[in-house]
PDB file of C-alpha atoms in Angstrom:
ATOM      1  CA  UNK X 289     -63.586  79.638 169.167  1.00 39.00           C
ATOM      2  CA  UNK X 290     -65.383  81.452 172.033  1.00 39.00           C
ATOM      3  CA  UNK X 291     -66.196  85.172 171.859  1.00 39.00           C
ATOM      4  CA  UNK X 292     -67.648  87.225 174.761  1.00 38.00           C
ATOM      5  CA  UNK X 293     -69.622  90.415 174.162  1.00 38.00           C
ATOM      6  CA  UNK X 294     -69.416  93.134 176.806  1.00 37.00           C
ATOM      7  CA  UNK X 295     -72.614  94.820 175.619  1.00 37.00           C
ATOM      8  CA  UNK X 296     -75.421  92.640 174.304  1.00 40.00           C
ATOM      9  CA  UNK X 297     -78.355  95.067 174.431  1.00 40.00           C
ATOM     10  CA  UNK X 298     -76.996  97.370 171.708  1.00 45.00           C
ATOM     11  CA  UNK X 299     -77.907  96.110 168.199  1.00 46.00           C
ATOM     12  CA  UNK X 300     -74.579  97.394 166.854  1.00 47.00           C
ATOM     13  CA  UNK X 301     -71.436  96.157 168.590  1.00 59.00           C
ATOM     14  CA  UNK X 302     -67.771  96.553 167.608  1.00 66.00           C
ATOM     15  CA  UNK X 303     -65.945  93.251 167.534  1.00 67.00           C
ATOM     16  CA  UNK X 304     -62.329  92.342 166.903  1.00 69.00           C
ATOM     17  CA  UNK X 305     -62.031  90.515 163.615  1.00 66.00           C
ATOM     18  CA  UNK X 306     -60.857  86.967 164.325  1.00 63.00           C
ATOM     19  CA  UNK X 307     -59.147  86.734 160.943  1.00 60.00           C
ATOM     20  CA  UNK X 308     -55.477  86.057 161.609  1.00 59.00           C
ATOM     21  CA  UNK X 309     -54.378  88.511 158.905  1.00 62.00           C
ATOM     22  CA  UNK X 310     -56.691  91.324 160.008  1.00 66.00           C
ATOM     23  CA  UNK X 311     -57.381  91.642 163.790  1.00 67.00           C
ATOM     24  CA  UNK X 312     -59.184  94.963 163.216  1.00 73.00           C
ATOM     25  CA  UNK X 313     -62.395  96.221 164.812  1.00 73.00           C
ATOM     26  CA  UNK X 314     -65.528  95.734 162.723  1.00 66.00           C
ATOM     27  CA  UNK X 315     -69.146  96.695 163.539  1.00 67.00           C
ATOM     28  CA  UNK X 316     -71.338  93.725 164.430  1.00 61.00           C
ATOM     29  CA  UNK X 317     -74.996  93.981 163.413  1.00 57.00           C
ATOM     30  CA  UNK X 318     -77.952  92.002 164.676  1.00 52.00           C
ATOM     31  CA  UNK X 319     -79.048  89.968 161.677  1.00 51.00           C
ATOM     32  CA  UNK X 320     -82.060  88.171 163.233  1.00 47.00           C
ATOM     33  CA  UNK X 321     -83.628  87.973 166.670  1.00 44.00           C
ATOM     34  CA  UNK X 322     -86.828  87.052 168.401  1.00 44.00           C
ATOM     35  CA  UNK X 323     -88.985  90.109 169.120  1.00 42.00           C
ATOM     36  CA  UNK X 324     -89.911  88.826 172.580  1.00 41.00           C
ATOM     37  CA  UNK X 325     -86.432  88.098 173.808  1.00 44.00           C
ATOM     38  CA  UNK X 326     -83.253  89.625 172.430  1.00 44.00           C
ATOM     39  CA  UNK X 327     -81.172  86.920 174.037  1.00 42.00           C
ATOM     40  CA  UNK X 328     -83.046  84.024 172.478  1.00 42.00           C
ATOM     41  CA  UNK X 329     -82.231  82.828 168.955  1.00 43.00           C
ATOM     42  CA  UNK X 330     -80.261  85.959 168.094  1.00 46.00           C
ATOM     43  CA  UNK X 331     -77.916  85.999 165.110  1.00 47.00           C
ATOM     44  CA  UNK X 332     -75.088  88.528 164.795  1.00 50.00           C
ATOM     45  CA  UNK X 333     -73.053  89.305 161.676  1.00 52.00           C
ATOM     46  CA  UNK X 334     -69.664  90.993 161.699  1.00 53.00           C
ATOM     47  CA  UNK X 335     -69.883  93.421 158.802  1.00 53.00           C
ATOM     48  CA  UNK X 336     -66.321  93.143 157.570  1.00 53.00           C
ATOM     49  CA  UNK X 337     -65.472  94.280 154.080  1.00 52.00           C
ATOM     50  CA  UNK X 338     -65.519  90.916 152.318  1.00 47.00           C
ATOM     51  CA  UNK X 339     -66.473  88.352 154.915  1.00 49.00           C
ATOM     52  CA  UNK X 340     -68.481  87.856 158.091  1.00 45.00           C
ATOM     53  CA  UNK X 341     -68.506  85.703 161.174  1.00 44.00           C
ATOM     54  CA  UNK X 342     -71.948  84.477 162.229  1.00 44.00           C
ATOM     55  CA  UNK X 343     -72.338  83.667 165.929  1.00 44.00           C
ATOM     56  CA  UNK X 344     -75.486  81.757 166.915  1.00 44.00           C
ATOM     57  CA  UNK X 345     -76.643  83.476 170.144  1.00 42.00           C
ATOM     58  CA  UNK X 346     -77.787  80.887 172.672  1.00 42.00           C
ATOM     59  CA  UNK X 347     -77.210  82.195 176.229  1.00 44.00           C
ATOM     60  CA  UNK X 348     -80.419  83.518 177.936  1.00 45.00           C
ATOM     61  CA  UNK X 349     -79.113  84.415 181.380  1.00 50.00           C
ATOM     62  CA  UNK X 350     -79.004  88.261 181.611  1.00 52.00           C
ATOM     63  CA  UNK X 351     -76.639  88.081 184.578  1.00 53.00           C
ATOM     64  CA  UNK X 352     -73.949  86.410 182.524  1.00 52.00           C
ATOM     65  CA  UNK X 353     -72.115  87.682 179.547  1.00 51.00           C
ATOM     66  CA  UNK X 354     -73.568  85.911 176.485  1.00 49.00           C
ATOM     67  CA  UNK X 355     -71.352  83.193 175.090  1.00 46.00           C
ATOM     68  CA  UNK X 356     -71.485  81.768 171.592  1.00 44.00           C
ATOM     69  CA  UNK X 357     -69.438  79.924 168.984  1.00 44.00           C
ATOM     70  CA  UNK X 358     -68.584  81.420 165.609  1.00 45.00           C
ATOM     71  CA  UNK X 359     -69.173  79.920 162.175  1.00 42.00           C
ATOM     72  CA  UNK X 360     -67.259  81.271 159.211  1.00 44.00           C
ATOM     73  CA  UNK X 361     -69.375  82.749 156.448  1.00 45.00           C
ATOM     74  CA  UNK X 362     -69.599  85.618 153.983  1.00 43.00           C
ATOM     75  CA  UNK X 363     -71.782  88.676 154.074  1.00 41.00           C
ATOM     76  CA  UNK X 364     -73.227  89.748 150.713  1.00 43.00           C
ATOM     77  CA  UNK X 365     -73.748  93.512 150.677  1.00 44.00           C
ATOM     78  CA  UNK X 366     -75.693  93.532 147.429  1.00 45.00           C
ATOM     79  CA  UNK X 367     -78.551  91.364 148.661  1.00 42.00           C
ATOM     80  CA  UNK X 368     -77.934  91.987 152.382  1.00 43.00           C
ATOM     81  CA  UNK X 369     -77.864  88.351 153.299  1.00 44.00           C
ATOM     82  CA  UNK X 370     -75.464  85.918 154.834  1.00 41.00           C
ATOM     83  CA  UNK X 371     -74.019  83.023 152.830  1.00 43.00           C
ATOM     84  CA  UNK X 372     -72.853  80.180 154.986  1.00 41.00           C
ATOM     85  CA  UNK X 373     -69.857  78.052 154.191  1.00 40.00           C
ATOM     86  CA  UNK X 374     -71.779  74.978 155.290  1.00 39.00           C
ATOM     87  CA  UNK X 375     -74.595  73.524 153.227  1.00 39.00           C
ATOM     88  CA  UNK X 376     -76.824  70.541 154.005  1.00 42.00           C
ATOM     89  CA  UNK X 377     -76.007  67.370 152.166  1.00 44.00           C
ATOM     90  CA  UNK X 378     -78.270  64.470 151.195  1.00 46.00           C
ATOM     91  CA  UNK X 379     -77.751  62.715 154.542  1.00 47.00           C
ATOM     92  CA  UNK X 380     -78.727  65.699 156.689  1.00 46.00           C
ATOM     93  CA  UNK X 381     -75.177  66.655 157.569  1.00 46.00           C
ATOM     94  CA  UNK X 382     -73.156  69.680 156.555  1.00 44.00           C
ATOM     95  CA  UNK X 383     -70.866  69.776 153.557  1.00 42.00           C
ATOM     96  CA  UNK X 384     -69.374  72.460 151.406  1.00 41.00           C
ATOM     97  CA  UNK X 385     -71.876  73.214 148.674  1.00 41.00           C
ATOM     98  CA  UNK X 386     -70.513  73.331 145.088  1.00 43.00           C
ATOM     99  CA  UNK X 387     -72.501  76.460 144.195  1.00 44.00           C
ATOM    100  CA  UNK X 388     -72.294  78.111 147.610  1.00 48.00           C
ATOM    101  CA  UNK X 389     -68.633  77.550 148.294  1.00 47.00           C
ATOM    102  CA  UNK X 390     -66.588  80.211 150.069  1.00 49.00           C
ATOM    103  CA  UNK X 391     -65.259  83.036 147.959  1.00 50.00           C
ATOM    104  CA  UNK X 392     -61.654  84.177 148.332  1.00 51.00           C
ATOM    105  CA  UNK X 393     -61.601  87.958 147.883  1.00 50.00           C
ATOM    106  CA  UNK X 394     -58.568  90.002 148.960  1.00 51.00           C
ATOM    107  CA  UNK X 395     -58.430  91.193 152.569  1.00 51.00           C
ATOM    108  CA  UNK X 396     -57.991  94.907 153.321  1.00 52.00           C
ATOM    109  CA  UNK X 397     -55.598  94.754 156.229  1.00 50.00           C
ATOM    110  CA  UNK X 398     -53.485  97.391 157.899  1.00 50.00           C
ATOM    111  CA  UNK X 399     -49.876  97.833 156.936  1.00 50.00           C
ATOM    112  CA  UNK X 400     -47.589  95.594 158.920  1.00 51.00           C
ATOM    113  CA  UNK X 401     -50.184  92.962 159.813  1.00 51.00           C
ATOM    114  CA  UNK X 402     -49.257  90.575 156.982  1.00 53.00           C
ATOM    115  CA  UNK X 403     -47.260  87.476 157.601  1.00 60.00           C
ATOM    116  CA  UNK X 404     -43.745  87.589 156.171  1.00 59.00           C
ATOM    117  CA  UNK X 405     -43.918  86.118 152.697  1.00 68.00           C
ATOM    118  CA  UNK X 406     -41.711  83.319 151.532  1.00 70.00           C
ATOM    119  CA  UNK X 407     -38.816  84.439 149.375  1.00 67.00           C
ATOM    120  CA  UNK X 408     -39.668  84.389 145.700  1.00 68.00           C
ATOM    121  CA  UNK X 409     -38.074  81.501 143.777  1.00 64.00           C
ATOM    122  CA  UNK X 410     -35.030  82.475 141.852  1.00 58.00           C
ATOM    123  CA  UNK X 411     -36.044  83.141 138.261  1.00 56.00           C
ATOM    124  CA  UNK X 412     -34.596  80.878 135.615  1.00 54.00           C
ATOM    125  CA  UNK X 413     -31.774  82.647 133.842  1.00 52.00           C
ATOM    126  CA  UNK X 414     -31.809  81.558 130.184  1.00 53.00           C
ATOM    127  CA  UNK X 415     -28.623  80.318 128.697  1.00 54.00           C
ATOM    128  CA  UNK X 416     -27.104  82.709 126.211  1.00 57.00           C
ATOM    129  CA  UNK X 417     -24.060  81.936 124.136  1.00 81.00           C
ATOM    130  CA  UNK X 418     -22.518  80.896 120.846  1.00 88.00           C
ATOM    131  CA  UNK X 419     -23.224  77.362 119.694  1.00 90.00           C
ATOM    132  CA  UNK X 420     -21.199  75.486 117.075  1.00 92.00           C
ATOM    133  CA  UNK X 421     -23.179  73.414 114.569  1.00 93.00           C
ATOM    134  CA  UNK X 422     -21.423  70.546 112.759  1.00 94.00           C
ATOM    135  CA  UNK X 423     -23.197  68.856 109.840  1.00 94.00           C
ATOM    136  CA  UNK X 424     -21.562  65.739 108.409  1.00 92.00           C
ATOM    137  CA  UNK X 425     -22.559  64.418 104.987  1.00 89.00           C
ATOM    138  CA  UNK X 426     -22.277  60.685 105.601  1.00 85.00           C
ATOM    139  CA  UNK X 427     -21.623  59.326 102.121  1.00 73.00           C
ATOM    140  CA  UNK X 428     -19.222  62.123 101.182  1.00 73.00           C
ATOM    141  CA  UNK X 429     -17.434  62.142 104.582  1.00 78.00           C
ATOM    142  CA  UNK X 430     -17.481  65.941 104.606  1.00 85.00           C
ATOM    143  CA  UNK X 431     -18.247  68.054 107.689  1.00 91.00           C
ATOM    144  CA  UNK X 432     -19.458  71.649 107.398  1.00 92.00           C
ATOM    145  CA  UNK X 433     -19.492  74.020 110.374  1.00 94.00           C
ATOM    146  CA  UNK X 434     -21.238  77.229 111.357  1.00 93.00           C
ATOM    147  CA  UNK X 435     -21.954  79.124 114.580  1.00 92.00           C
ATOM    148  CA  UNK X 436     -25.218  80.522 115.913  1.00 92.00           C
ATOM    149  CA  UNK X 437     -26.149  82.645 118.925  1.00 90.00           C
ATOM    150  CA  UNK X 438     -28.656  80.772 121.098  1.00 89.00           C
ATOM    151  CA  UNK X 439     -30.778  83.084 123.284  1.00 85.00           C
ATOM    152  CA  UNK X 440     -31.940  80.280 125.597  1.00 83.00           C
ATOM    153  CA  UNK X 441     -31.335  76.632 126.411  1.00 87.00           C
ATOM    154  CA  UNK X 442     -33.142  75.233 123.347  1.00 89.00           C
ATOM    155  CA  UNK X 443     -31.828  74.921 119.800  1.00 91.00           C
ATOM    156  CA  UNK X 444     -33.980  74.399 116.724  1.00 90.00           C
ATOM    157  CA  UNK X 445     -33.397  74.868 113.015  1.00 92.00           C
ATOM    158  CA  UNK X 446     -35.402  78.097 112.937  1.00 90.00           C
ATOM    159  CA  UNK X 447     -32.467  79.832 114.663  1.00 91.00           C
ATOM    160  CA  UNK X 448     -30.358  79.440 111.496  1.00 92.00           C
ATOM    161  CA  UNK X 449     -30.525  82.075 108.784  1.00 92.00           C
ATOM    162  CA  UNK X 450     -29.942  81.620 105.051  1.00 92.00           C
ATOM    163  CA  UNK X 451     -26.201  82.263 105.249  1.00 93.00           C
ATOM    164  CA  UNK X 452     -25.751  79.675 107.999  1.00 93.00           C
ATOM    165  CA  UNK X 453     -27.710  77.097 105.990  1.00 92.00           C
ATOM    166  CA  UNK X 454     -25.393  77.789 103.063  1.00 91.00           C
ATOM    167  CA  UNK X 455     -22.332  77.344 105.276  1.00 92.00           C
ATOM    168  CA  UNK X 456     -23.662  73.941 106.289  1.00 92.00           C
ATOM    169  CA  UNK X 457     -24.363  73.070 102.615  1.00 89.00           C
ATOM    170  CA  UNK X 458     -27.858  72.151 103.742  1.00 89.00           C
ATOM    171  CA  UNK X 459     -29.163  71.999 100.180  1.00 86.00           C
ATOM    172  CA  UNK X 460     -26.897  69.026  99.400  1.00 84.00           C
ATOM    173  CA  UNK X 461     -28.342  66.697 102.043  1.00 88.00           C
ATOM    174  CA  UNK X 462     -31.545  64.721 102.332  1.00 84.00           C
ATOM    175  CA  UNK X 463     -33.501  66.661 105.025  1.00 86.00           C
ATOM    176  CA  UNK X 464     -35.800  63.718 105.748  1.00 87.00           C
ATOM    177  CA  UNK X 465     -32.786  61.711 106.954  1.00 89.00           C
ATOM    178  CA  UNK X 466     -31.283  64.460 109.137  1.00 93.00           C
ATOM    179  CA  UNK X 467     -30.198  63.264 112.612  1.00 95.00           C
ATOM    180  CA  UNK X 468     -28.827  64.960 115.726  1.00 95.00           C
ATOM    181  CA  UNK X 469     -26.754  63.440 118.521  1.00 94.00           C
ATOM    182  CA  UNK X 470     -28.209  63.448 122.041  1.00 92.00           C
ATOM    183  CA  UNK X 471     -25.297  63.592 124.486  1.00 89.00           C
ATOM    184  CA  UNK X 472     -27.555  62.648 127.413  1.00 88.00           C
ATOM    185  CA  UNK X 473     -28.946  59.477 125.806  1.00 89.00           C
ATOM    186  CA  UNK X 474     -25.837  58.782 123.700  1.00 91.00           C
ATOM    187  CA  UNK X 475     -27.766  58.124 120.512  1.00 94.00           C
ATOM    188  CA  UNK X 476     -28.851  59.706 117.209  1.00 94.00           C
ATOM    189  CA  UNK X 477     -32.419  60.958 116.761  1.00 94.00           C
ATOM    190  CA  UNK X 478     -34.372  62.499 113.833  1.00 94.00           C
ATOM    191  CA  UNK X 479     -34.288  66.278 113.542  1.00 93.00           C
ATOM    192  CA  UNK X 480     -37.077  68.248 111.863  1.00 91.00           C
ATOM    193  CA  UNK X 481     -38.091  71.906 111.902  1.00 89.00           C
ATOM    194  CA  UNK X 482     -40.404  71.131 114.842  1.00 90.00           C
ATOM    195  CA  UNK X 483     -37.740  69.373 116.944  1.00 91.00           C
ATOM    196  CA  UNK X 484     -36.345  71.242 119.963  1.00 91.00           C
ATOM    197  CA  UNK X 485     -32.908  70.199 121.243  1.00 91.00           C
ATOM    198  CA  UNK X 486     -32.560  70.911 124.970  1.00 90.00           C
ATOM    199  CA  UNK X 487     -29.058  72.118 125.751  1.00 89.00           C
ATOM    200  CA  UNK X 488     -27.160  71.490 128.956  1.00 87.00           C
ATOM    201  CA  UNK X 489     -25.371  74.468 130.543  1.00 84.00           C
ATOM    202  CA  UNK X 490     -22.036  73.084 129.326  1.00 85.00           C
ATOM    203  CA  UNK X 491     -23.147  72.286 125.766  1.00 87.00           C
ATOM    204  CA  UNK X 492     -21.157  74.224 123.196  1.00 89.00           C
ATOM    205  CA  UNK X 493     -21.630  72.067 120.098  1.00 91.00           C
ATOM    206  CA  UNK X 494     -24.433  70.284 118.242  1.00 93.00           C
ATOM    207  CA  UNK X 495     -23.624  67.328 115.991  1.00 94.00           C
ATOM    208  CA  UNK X 496     -25.778  66.692 112.922  1.00 94.00           C
ATOM    209  CA  UNK X 497     -25.460  64.126 110.172  1.00 93.00           C
ATOM    210  CA  UNK X 498     -27.362  63.185 107.034  1.00 91.00           C
ATOM    211  CA  UNK X 499     -26.790  61.475 103.692  1.00 86.00           C
ATOM    212  CA  UNK X 500     -26.487  63.591 100.607  1.00 81.00           C
ATOM    213  CA  UNK X 501     -29.591  64.410  98.653  1.00 80.00           C
ATOM    214  CA  UNK X 502     -30.122  61.750  95.955  1.00 81.00           C
ATOM    215  CA  UNK X 503     -30.157  63.171  92.458  1.00 83.00           C
ATOM    216  CA  UNK X 504     -32.153  61.756  89.548  1.00 86.00           C
ATOM    217  CA  UNK X 505     -30.199  59.603  87.110  1.00 91.00           C
ATOM    218  CA  UNK X 506     -28.570  60.157  84.650  1.00 92.00           C
ATOM    219  CA  UNK X 507     -26.110  62.924  85.605  1.00 92.00           C
ATOM    220  CA  UNK X 508     -26.292  66.305  83.962  1.00 91.00           C
ATOM    221  CA  UNK X 509     -22.766  66.055  82.522  1.00 93.00           C
ATOM    222  CA  UNK X 510     -21.264  63.122  80.642  1.00 94.00           C
ATOM    223  CA  UNK X 511     -18.010  63.325  82.606  1.00 93.00           C
ATOM    224  CA  UNK X 512     -19.874  62.497  85.855  1.00 92.00           C
ATOM    225  CA  UNK X 513     -21.047  59.262  84.240  1.00 94.00           C
ATOM    226  CA  UNK X 514     -17.855  58.302  82.442  1.00 91.00           C
ATOM    227  CA  UNK X 515     -15.651  58.826  85.523  1.00 88.00           C
ATOM    228  CA  UNK X 516     -17.600  56.176  87.476  1.00 92.00           C
ATOM    229  CA  UNK X 517     -18.575  53.867  84.652  1.00 93.00           C
ATOM    230  CA  UNK X 518     -15.315  51.945  84.960  1.00 90.00           C
ATOM    231  CA  UNK X 519     -15.947  51.425  88.704  1.00 91.00           C
ATOM    232  CA  UNK X 520     -19.374  50.022  87.902  1.00 94.00           C
ATOM    233  CA  UNK X 521     -17.944  47.617  85.316  1.00 92.00           C
ATOM    234  CA  UNK X 522     -15.356  46.403  87.845  1.00 91.00           C
ATOM    235  CA  UNK X 523     -18.082  45.692  90.411  1.00 92.00           C
ATOM    236  CA  UNK X 524     -20.191  43.837  87.852  1.00 91.00           C
ATOM    237  CA  UNK X 525     -17.168  41.746  86.887  1.00 89.00           C
ATOM    238  CA  UNK X 526     -16.880  40.633  90.527  1.00 87.00           C
ATOM    239  CA  UNK X 527     -20.448  39.285  90.360  1.00 83.00           C
ATOM    240  CA  UNK X 528     -21.960  42.156  92.351  1.00 87.00           C
ATOM    241  CA  UNK X 529     -25.686  42.699  91.891  1.00 89.00           C
ATOM    242  CA  UNK X 530     -26.544  45.543  89.525  1.00 90.00           C
ATOM    243  CA  UNK X 531     -28.413  47.608  92.134  1.00 89.00           C
ATOM    244  CA  UNK X 532     -25.602  47.226  94.666  1.00 90.00           C
ATOM    245  CA  UNK X 533     -22.977  48.078  92.070  1.00 92.00           C
ATOM    246  CA  UNK X 534     -24.947  51.173  91.061  1.00 92.00           C
ATOM    247  CA  UNK X 535     -25.225  52.469  94.636  1.00 87.00           C
ATOM    248  CA  UNK X 536     -21.504  51.990  95.162  1.00 89.00           C
ATOM    249  CA  UNK X 537     -20.472  53.540  91.849  1.00 92.00           C
ATOM    250  CA  UNK X 538     -23.096  56.344  91.857  1.00 91.00           C
ATOM    251  CA  UNK X 539     -23.892  56.913  95.576  1.00 83.00           C
ATOM    252  CA  UNK X 540     -25.384  60.392  95.117  1.00 80.00           C
ATOM    253  CA  UNK X 541     -27.918  59.286  92.476  1.00 88.00           C
ATOM    254  CA  UNK X 542     -31.264  57.572  92.859  1.00 84.00           C
ATOM    255  CA  UNK X 543     -31.361  54.112  91.317  1.00 87.00           C
ATOM    256  CA  UNK X 544     -33.818  53.935  88.425  1.00 88.00           C
ATOM    257  CA  UNK X 545     -33.442  50.599  86.603  1.00 90.00           C
ATOM    258  CA  UNK X 546     -35.086  51.858  83.392  1.00 92.00           C
ATOM    259  CA  UNK X 547     -33.049  55.055  83.181  1.00 92.00           C
ATOM    260  CA  UNK X 548     -29.830  53.235  84.054  1.00 93.00           C
ATOM    261  CA  UNK X 549     -30.407  50.551  81.422  1.00 93.00           C
ATOM    262  CA  UNK X 550     -31.048  53.236  78.780  1.00 93.00           C
ATOM    263  CA  UNK X 551     -27.835  55.031  79.784  1.00 93.00           C
ATOM    264  CA  UNK X 552     -25.776  51.845  79.506  1.00 93.00           C
ATOM    265  CA  UNK X 553     -27.256  51.124  76.082  1.00 92.00           C
ATOM    266  CA  UNK X 554     -26.573  54.665  74.839  1.00 92.00           C
ATOM    267  CA  UNK X 555     -23.007  54.641  76.133  1.00 93.00           C
ATOM    268  CA  UNK X 556     -22.337  51.264  74.536  1.00 90.00           C
ATOM    269  CA  UNK X 557     -23.613  52.458  71.137  1.00 89.00           C
ATOM    270  CA  UNK X 558     -21.546  55.661  71.234  1.00 91.00           C
ATOM    271  CA  UNK X 559     -18.229  55.558  69.421  1.00 90.00           C
ATOM    272  CA  UNK X 560     -15.013  55.980  71.373  1.00 91.00           C
ATOM    273  CA  UNK X 561     -14.192  59.296  69.705  1.00 91.00           C
ATOM    274  CA  UNK X 562     -17.577  60.764  70.652  1.00 91.00           C
ATOM    275  CA  UNK X 563     -17.205  59.503  74.227  1.00 92.00           C
ATOM    276  CA  UNK X 564     -13.810  61.153  74.575  1.00 92.00           C
ATOM    277  CA  UNK X 565     -15.132  64.416  73.125  1.00 92.00           C
ATOM    278  CA  UNK X 566     -17.980  64.665  75.626  1.00 93.00           C
ATOM    279  CA  UNK X 567     -15.777  63.546  78.507  1.00 92.00           C
ATOM    280  CA  UNK X 568     -13.086  66.125  77.769  1.00 92.00           C
ATOM    281  CA  UNK X 569     -15.720  68.877  77.611  1.00 92.00           C
ATOM    282  CA  UNK X 570     -16.211  68.506  81.379  1.00 91.00           C
ATOM    283  CA  UNK X 571     -19.007  70.390  83.151  1.00 91.00           C
ATOM    284  CA  UNK X 572     -19.677  72.788  80.293  1.00 92.00           C
ATOM    285  CA  UNK X 573     -22.509  73.360  77.847  1.00 92.00           C
ATOM    286  CA  UNK X 574     -20.770  71.116  75.311  1.00 91.00           C
ATOM    287  CA  UNK X 575     -20.531  68.199  77.740  1.00 92.00           C
ATOM    288  CA  UNK X 576     -24.200  67.819  78.637  1.00 94.00           C
ATOM    289  CA  UNK X 577     -25.741  64.367  78.833  1.00 94.00           C
ATOM    290  CA  UNK X 578     -28.800  65.702  77.017  1.00 93.00           C
ATOM    291  CA  UNK X 579     -26.597  66.488  73.984  1.00 93.00           C
ATOM    292  CA  UNK X 580     -25.232  62.935  74.075  1.00 93.00           C
ATOM    293  CA  UNK X 581     -28.817  61.649  73.977  1.00 92.00           C
ATOM    294  CA  UNK X 582     -29.573  63.897  70.991  1.00 91.00           C
ATOM    295  CA  UNK X 583     -26.442  62.670  69.243  1.00 90.00           C
ATOM    296  CA  UNK X 584     -27.484  59.086  69.875  1.00 87.00           C
ATOM    297  CA  UNK X 585     -30.965  59.735  68.478  1.00 89.00           C
ATOM    298  CA  UNK X 586     -29.474  61.286  65.340  1.00 89.00           C
ATOM    299  CA  UNK X 587     -27.258  58.271  64.859  1.00 85.00           C
ATOM    300  CA  UNK X 588     -30.239  55.952  65.313  1.00 83.00           C
ATOM    301  CA  UNK X 589     -32.272  57.909  62.761  1.00 84.00           C
ATOM    302  CA  UNK X 590     -29.361  57.904  60.345  1.00 80.00           C
ATOM    303  CA  UNK X 591     -28.891  54.155  60.778  1.00 77.00           C
ATOM    304  CA  UNK X 592     -32.607  53.554  60.236  1.00 77.00           C
ATOM    305  CA  UNK X 593     -32.574  55.669  57.067  1.00 78.00           C
ATOM    306  CA  UNK X 594     -29.532  53.783  55.831  1.00 78.00           C
ATOM    307  CA  UNK X 595     -31.286  50.480  56.388  1.00 75.00           C
ATOM    308  CA  UNK X 596     -34.336  51.685  54.487  1.00 77.00           C
ATOM    309  CA  UNK X 597     -32.202  52.810  51.544  1.00 75.00           C
ATOM    310  CA  UNK X 598     -30.391  49.498  51.538  1.00 73.00           C
ATOM    311  CA  UNK X 599     -33.695  47.662  51.543  1.00 65.00           C
ATOM    312  CA  UNK X 600     -35.067  49.700  48.643  1.00 63.00           C
ATOM    313  CA  UNK X 601     -31.882  49.174  46.630  1.00 61.00           C
ATOM    314  CA  UNK X 602     -32.048  45.440  47.243  1.00 58.00           C
ATOM    315  CA  UNK X 603     -35.693  45.414  46.178  1.00 60.00           C
ATOM    316  CA  UNK X 604     -34.898  47.265  42.924  1.00 56.00           C
ATOM    317  CA  UNK X 605     -32.120  44.822  42.091  1.00 52.00           C
ATOM    318  CA  UNK X 606     -34.455  41.888  42.595  1.00 54.00           C
ATOM    319  CA  UNK X 607     -37.085  43.423  40.315  1.00 54.00           C
ATOM    320  CA  UNK X 608     -34.499  44.030  37.546  1.00 52.00           C
ATOM    321  CA  UNK X 609     -33.330  40.423  37.786  1.00 54.00           C
ATOM    322  CA  UNK X 610     -36.896  39.207  37.443  1.00 54.00           C
ATOM    323  CA  UNK X 611     -37.306  41.126  34.201  1.00 55.00           C
TER     324      UNK X 611
END
């Protein structure tokens, strides 16, 4: 860019700022010059607010208006020195120095000199609405439903409160096996408390599924065992493996071979009248499996005592016969 000065003998000259966003008049100060000749090796600095343009003065003919090219740089008021954009590289050329790179301070321009800005992008309007949550317990084939207000386009379990968890019967499922259905990928995926489900604008329902939480065996009440014991016996009669028969007859209980074998032994040693009494008691304090175990232990102790008495009596009879 070429700039022509009308007055080159005055050390302070007003110059139009070449910045496209400014175009204001700024004073131009002589930064360096040869004492013998003002027109030789002179260096002018436009003292703008945050930047400067440094023209190397090279015309020596006093009859012509001096002509020079401008180089963009910055004028540092604190140390009163010019910082050039260009820095020498290792090969002798000019390159932008990493530590002397151009700063980008704001420009103080007059009102109305700015370029028209691009329209701001339309802000994202978060989705807000009621979402229906369906949780299906797989092995029980039961679906529980609740609704939740979603403030955005993401659903996660933290949005549910205690009452909504109760409506879904969340305590009856195995949370480690909880899955959600992704309508975009048409598949089921694991759902944890850290999982975020991204909702489409038209999504109004979330599908969840999980197996029921496995309970430790044996059941708390005798009736829960006796009602399914016949199903287990029928499966065993059809040559079904014991573990498979257990999972089919007692799907909500965890298979423990030792505990299950002890339960079968106890039930087989219990008389029919006692079985009927505990079964008819239902889910009450008189129908607890723990009481059946205590009854079985008492019967075992009584049988052991009876055997000891019989053995002592037999021993006494033998001793009398020997005499």
